[in-house]
mmCIF file of C-alpha atoms in Angstrom:
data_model
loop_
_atom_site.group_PDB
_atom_site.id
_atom_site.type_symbol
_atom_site.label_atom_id
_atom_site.label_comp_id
_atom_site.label_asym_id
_atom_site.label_seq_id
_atom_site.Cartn_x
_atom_site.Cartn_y
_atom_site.Cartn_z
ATOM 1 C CA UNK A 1 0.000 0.000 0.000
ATOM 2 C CA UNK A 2 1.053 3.462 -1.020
ATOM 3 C CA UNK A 3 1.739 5.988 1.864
ATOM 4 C CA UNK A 4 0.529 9.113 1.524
ATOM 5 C CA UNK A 5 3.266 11.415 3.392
ATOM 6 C CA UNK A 6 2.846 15.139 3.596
ATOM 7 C CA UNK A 7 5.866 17.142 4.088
ATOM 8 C CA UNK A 8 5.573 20.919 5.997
ATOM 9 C CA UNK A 9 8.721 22.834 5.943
ATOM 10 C CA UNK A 10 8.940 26.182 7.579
ATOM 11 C CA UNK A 11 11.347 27.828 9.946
ATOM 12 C CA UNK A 12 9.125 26.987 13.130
ATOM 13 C CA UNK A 13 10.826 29.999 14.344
ATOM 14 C CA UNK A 14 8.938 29.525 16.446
ATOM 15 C CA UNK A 15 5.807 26.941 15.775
ATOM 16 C CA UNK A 16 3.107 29.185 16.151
ATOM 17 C CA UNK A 17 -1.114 28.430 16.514
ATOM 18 C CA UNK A 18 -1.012 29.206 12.570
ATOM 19 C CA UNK A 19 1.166 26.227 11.738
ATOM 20 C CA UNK A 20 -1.268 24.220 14.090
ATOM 21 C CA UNK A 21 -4.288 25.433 11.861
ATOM 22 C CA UNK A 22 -2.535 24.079 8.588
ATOM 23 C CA UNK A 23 -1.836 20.908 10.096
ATOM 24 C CA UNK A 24 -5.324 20.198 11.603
ATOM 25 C CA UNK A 25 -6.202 19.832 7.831
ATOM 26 C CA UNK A 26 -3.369 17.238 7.009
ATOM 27 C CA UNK A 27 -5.351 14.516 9.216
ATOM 28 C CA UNK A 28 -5.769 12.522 6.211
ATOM 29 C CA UNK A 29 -2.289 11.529 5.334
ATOM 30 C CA UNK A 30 -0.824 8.825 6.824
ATOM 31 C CA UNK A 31 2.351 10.646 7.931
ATOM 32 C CA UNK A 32 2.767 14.419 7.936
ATOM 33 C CA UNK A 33 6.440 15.862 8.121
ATOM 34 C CA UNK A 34 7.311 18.567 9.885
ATOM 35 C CA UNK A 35 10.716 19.418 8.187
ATOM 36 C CA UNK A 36 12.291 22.677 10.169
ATOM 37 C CA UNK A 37 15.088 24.536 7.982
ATOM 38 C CA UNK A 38 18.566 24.144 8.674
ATOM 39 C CA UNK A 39 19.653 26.782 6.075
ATOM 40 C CA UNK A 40 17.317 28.967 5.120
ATOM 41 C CA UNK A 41 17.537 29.661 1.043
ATOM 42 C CA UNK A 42 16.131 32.976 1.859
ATOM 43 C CA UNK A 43 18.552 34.299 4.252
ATOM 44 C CA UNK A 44 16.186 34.051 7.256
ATOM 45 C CA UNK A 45 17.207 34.645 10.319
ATOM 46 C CA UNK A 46 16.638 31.842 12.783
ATOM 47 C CA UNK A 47 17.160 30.619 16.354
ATOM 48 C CA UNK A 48 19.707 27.721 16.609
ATOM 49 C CA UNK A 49 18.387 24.714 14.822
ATOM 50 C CA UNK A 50 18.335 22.073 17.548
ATOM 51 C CA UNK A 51 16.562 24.468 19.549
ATOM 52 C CA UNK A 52 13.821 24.557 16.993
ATOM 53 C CA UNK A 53 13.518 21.024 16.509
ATOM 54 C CA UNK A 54 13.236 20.731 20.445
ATOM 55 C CA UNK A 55 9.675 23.171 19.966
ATOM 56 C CA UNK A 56 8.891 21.446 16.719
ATOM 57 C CA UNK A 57 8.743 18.125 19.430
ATOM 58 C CA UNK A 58 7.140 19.945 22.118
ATOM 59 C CA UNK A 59 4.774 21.286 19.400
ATOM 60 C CA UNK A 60 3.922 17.641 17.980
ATOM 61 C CA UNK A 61 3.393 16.809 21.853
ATOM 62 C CA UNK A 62 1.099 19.316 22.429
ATOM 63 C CA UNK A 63 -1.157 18.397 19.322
ATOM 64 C CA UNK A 64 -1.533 15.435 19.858
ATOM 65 C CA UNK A 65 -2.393 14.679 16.086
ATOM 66 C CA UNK A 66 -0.970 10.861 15.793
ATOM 67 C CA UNK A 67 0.123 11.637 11.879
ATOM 68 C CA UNK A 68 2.928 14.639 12.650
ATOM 69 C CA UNK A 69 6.526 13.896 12.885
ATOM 70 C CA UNK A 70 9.653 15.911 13.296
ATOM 71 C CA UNK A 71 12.009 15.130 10.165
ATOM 72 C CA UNK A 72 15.933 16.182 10.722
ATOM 73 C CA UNK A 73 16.369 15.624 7.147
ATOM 74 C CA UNK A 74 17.305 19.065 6.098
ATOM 75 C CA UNK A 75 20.259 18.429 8.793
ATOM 76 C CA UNK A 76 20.906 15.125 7.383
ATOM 77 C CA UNK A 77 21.473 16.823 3.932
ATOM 78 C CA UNK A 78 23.267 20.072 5.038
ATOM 79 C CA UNK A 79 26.805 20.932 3.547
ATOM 80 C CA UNK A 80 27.795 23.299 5.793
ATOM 81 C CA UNK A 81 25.356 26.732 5.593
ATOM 82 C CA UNK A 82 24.341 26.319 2.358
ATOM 83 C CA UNK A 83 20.504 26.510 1.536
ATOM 84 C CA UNK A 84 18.617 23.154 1.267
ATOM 85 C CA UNK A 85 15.705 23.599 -1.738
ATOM 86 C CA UNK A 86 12.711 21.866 -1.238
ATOM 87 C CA UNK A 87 13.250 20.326 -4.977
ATOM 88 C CA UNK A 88 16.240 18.594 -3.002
ATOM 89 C CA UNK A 89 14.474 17.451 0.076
ATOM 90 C CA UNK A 90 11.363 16.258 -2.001
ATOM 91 C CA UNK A 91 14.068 14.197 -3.959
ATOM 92 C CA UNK A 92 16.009 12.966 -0.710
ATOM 93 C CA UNK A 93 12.592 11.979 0.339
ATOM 94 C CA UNK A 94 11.327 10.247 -2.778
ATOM 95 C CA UNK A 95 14.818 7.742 -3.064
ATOM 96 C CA UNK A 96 14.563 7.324 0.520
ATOM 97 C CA UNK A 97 10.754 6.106 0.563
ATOM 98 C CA UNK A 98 9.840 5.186 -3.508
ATOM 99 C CA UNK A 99 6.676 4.050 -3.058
ATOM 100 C CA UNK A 100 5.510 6.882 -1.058
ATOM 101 C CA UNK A 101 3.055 9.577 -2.730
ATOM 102 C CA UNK A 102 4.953 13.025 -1.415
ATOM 103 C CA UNK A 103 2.450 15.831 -1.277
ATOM 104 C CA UNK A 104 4.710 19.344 -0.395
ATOM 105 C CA UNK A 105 2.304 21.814 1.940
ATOM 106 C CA UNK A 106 2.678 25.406 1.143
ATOM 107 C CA UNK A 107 1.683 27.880 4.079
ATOM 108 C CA UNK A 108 0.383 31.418 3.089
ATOM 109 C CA UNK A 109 3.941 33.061 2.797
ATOM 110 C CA UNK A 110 5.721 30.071 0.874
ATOM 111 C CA UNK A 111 2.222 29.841 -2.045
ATOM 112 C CA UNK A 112 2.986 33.500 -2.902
ATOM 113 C CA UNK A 113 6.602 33.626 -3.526
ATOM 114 C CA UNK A 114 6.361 29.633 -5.051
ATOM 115 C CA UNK A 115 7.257 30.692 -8.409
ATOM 116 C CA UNK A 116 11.026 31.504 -6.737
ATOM 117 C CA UNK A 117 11.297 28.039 -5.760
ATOM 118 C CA UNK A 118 14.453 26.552 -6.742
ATOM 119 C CA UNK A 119 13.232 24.156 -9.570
ATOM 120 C CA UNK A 120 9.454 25.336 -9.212
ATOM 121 C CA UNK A 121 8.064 23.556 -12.614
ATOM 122 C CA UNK A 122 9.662 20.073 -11.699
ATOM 123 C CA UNK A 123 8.084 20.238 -8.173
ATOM 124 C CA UNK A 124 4.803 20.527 -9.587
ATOM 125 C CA UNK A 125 5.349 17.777 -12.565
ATOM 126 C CA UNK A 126 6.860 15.576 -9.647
ATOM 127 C CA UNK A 127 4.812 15.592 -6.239
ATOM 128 C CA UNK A 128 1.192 17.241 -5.505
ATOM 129 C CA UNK A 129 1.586 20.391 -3.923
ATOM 130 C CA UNK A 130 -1.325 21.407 -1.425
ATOM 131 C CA UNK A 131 -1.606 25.283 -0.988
ATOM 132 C CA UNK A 132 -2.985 25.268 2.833
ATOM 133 C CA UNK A 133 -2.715 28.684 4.548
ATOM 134 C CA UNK A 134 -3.666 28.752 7.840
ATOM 135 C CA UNK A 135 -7.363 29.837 9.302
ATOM 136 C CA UNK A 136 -5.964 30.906 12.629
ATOM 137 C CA UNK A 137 -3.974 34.115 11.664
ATOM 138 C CA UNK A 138 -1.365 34.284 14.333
ATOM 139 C CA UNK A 139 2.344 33.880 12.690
ATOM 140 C CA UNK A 140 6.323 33.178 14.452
ATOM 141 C CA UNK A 141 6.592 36.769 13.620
ATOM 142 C CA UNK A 142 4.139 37.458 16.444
ATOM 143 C CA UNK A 143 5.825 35.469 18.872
ATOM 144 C CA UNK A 144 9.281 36.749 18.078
ATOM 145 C CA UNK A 145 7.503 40.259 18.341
ATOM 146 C CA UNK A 146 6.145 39.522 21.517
ATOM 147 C CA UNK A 147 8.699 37.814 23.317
ATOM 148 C CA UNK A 148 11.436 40.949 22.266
ATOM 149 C CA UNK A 149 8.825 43.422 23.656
ATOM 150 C CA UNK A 150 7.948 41.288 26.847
ATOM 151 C CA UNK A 151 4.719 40.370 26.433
ATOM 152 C CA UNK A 152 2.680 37.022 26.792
ATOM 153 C CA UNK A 153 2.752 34.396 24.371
ATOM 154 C CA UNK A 154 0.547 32.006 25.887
ATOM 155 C CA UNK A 155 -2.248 32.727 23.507
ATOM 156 C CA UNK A 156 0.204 32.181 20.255
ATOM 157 C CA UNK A 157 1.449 29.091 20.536
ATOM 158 C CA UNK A 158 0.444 25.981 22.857
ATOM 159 C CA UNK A 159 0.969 25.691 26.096
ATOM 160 C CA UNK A 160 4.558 23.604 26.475
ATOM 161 C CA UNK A 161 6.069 25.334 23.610
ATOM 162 C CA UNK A 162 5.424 28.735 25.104
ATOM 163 C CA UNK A 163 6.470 27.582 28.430
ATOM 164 C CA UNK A 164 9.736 26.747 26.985
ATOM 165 C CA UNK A 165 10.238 30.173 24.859
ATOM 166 C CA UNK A 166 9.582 31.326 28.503
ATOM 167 C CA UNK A 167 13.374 30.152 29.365
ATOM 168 C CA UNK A 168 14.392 33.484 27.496
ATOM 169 C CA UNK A 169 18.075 32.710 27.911
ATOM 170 C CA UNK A 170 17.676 29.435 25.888
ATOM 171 C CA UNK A 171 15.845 31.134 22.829
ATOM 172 C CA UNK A 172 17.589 34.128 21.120
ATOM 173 C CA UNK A 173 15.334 36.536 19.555
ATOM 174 C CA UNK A 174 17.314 40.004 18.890
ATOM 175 C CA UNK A 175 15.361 41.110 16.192
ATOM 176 C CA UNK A 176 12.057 40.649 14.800
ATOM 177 C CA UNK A 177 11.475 40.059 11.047
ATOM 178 C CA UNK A 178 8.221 40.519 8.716
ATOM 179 C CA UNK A 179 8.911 36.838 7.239
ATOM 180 C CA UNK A 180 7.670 33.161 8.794
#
């Protein structure tokens, strides 16, 4: 039988109650990867990496949606800081698991600026691509904005993950950008 895997890469920087609203719709795959970037083919600036994947597993925790993993393959893939395309992860993905029917999940900020896409036109004649922005409109910019300005965060983002961006000394945020 023919998985159905759904792969969600973002920054999760951090995951936010907007990620959680795109992936209350991916119920019906059998698997649903949360991919975090390592390098960011944008330039984004991020918290540290493990860090992230540490609220990406809180996150999963706190959802409590059977289907969601955390995927480190970004990390597996990384040559130093060089930017990891999601044309090269969907690849990675399809040798590791052949049979599998990849479906890439585009948020709101990654369907608008798809056409920049490293490889864009082989994504789409490859995998299914499901545009899926999010119905709760509450973004890691808002966190980021919130925890630089000392404010709560409890209503942003569930309830371990903001506990943990609590530990300010553990999560960086110097500056606040308009980008997810």
């Amino acid at each position: 039988m023919t998985a159905s895997i759904a792969v969600f890469g973002s920054a999760f920087n951090p995951p936010s109650l907007g990620h959680k609203s795109v992936l209350e719709r991916l119920q019906r795959f059998d698997r649903v990867l949360l991919l975090p970037s390592y390098a960011h083919a944008w330039g984004k600036v991020m918290i540290d990496y493990d860090a992230r994947c540490e609220l990406v597993d809180a996150f999963i925790d706190d959802l409590n949606q059977p289907n969601l993993e955390l995927s480190r393959l970004e990390q597996e893939m990384a040559v130093g800081n060089e930017p990891i395309t999601t044309y090269a992860v969907l690849s990675k993905l399809q040798q590791q698991i052949p049979d599998a029917e990849l479906t890439f999940v585009l948020g709101p900020d990654n369907f608008l600026n798809f056409a920049k896409f490293f490889n864009c036109q082989e994504i789409v004649k490859k995998w299914q691509i499901l545009a899926c922005p999010e119905t709760v409109s509450i973004r890691s910019t808002n966190l980021r904005d919130n925890i630089v300005n000392k404010r709560s965060i409890s209503h942003l983002t569930t309830p371990t993950v903001a506990r943990m961006l609590d530990d300010r000394t553990r999560y960086c945020f110097h500056e606040t950008r308009t980008e997810d």
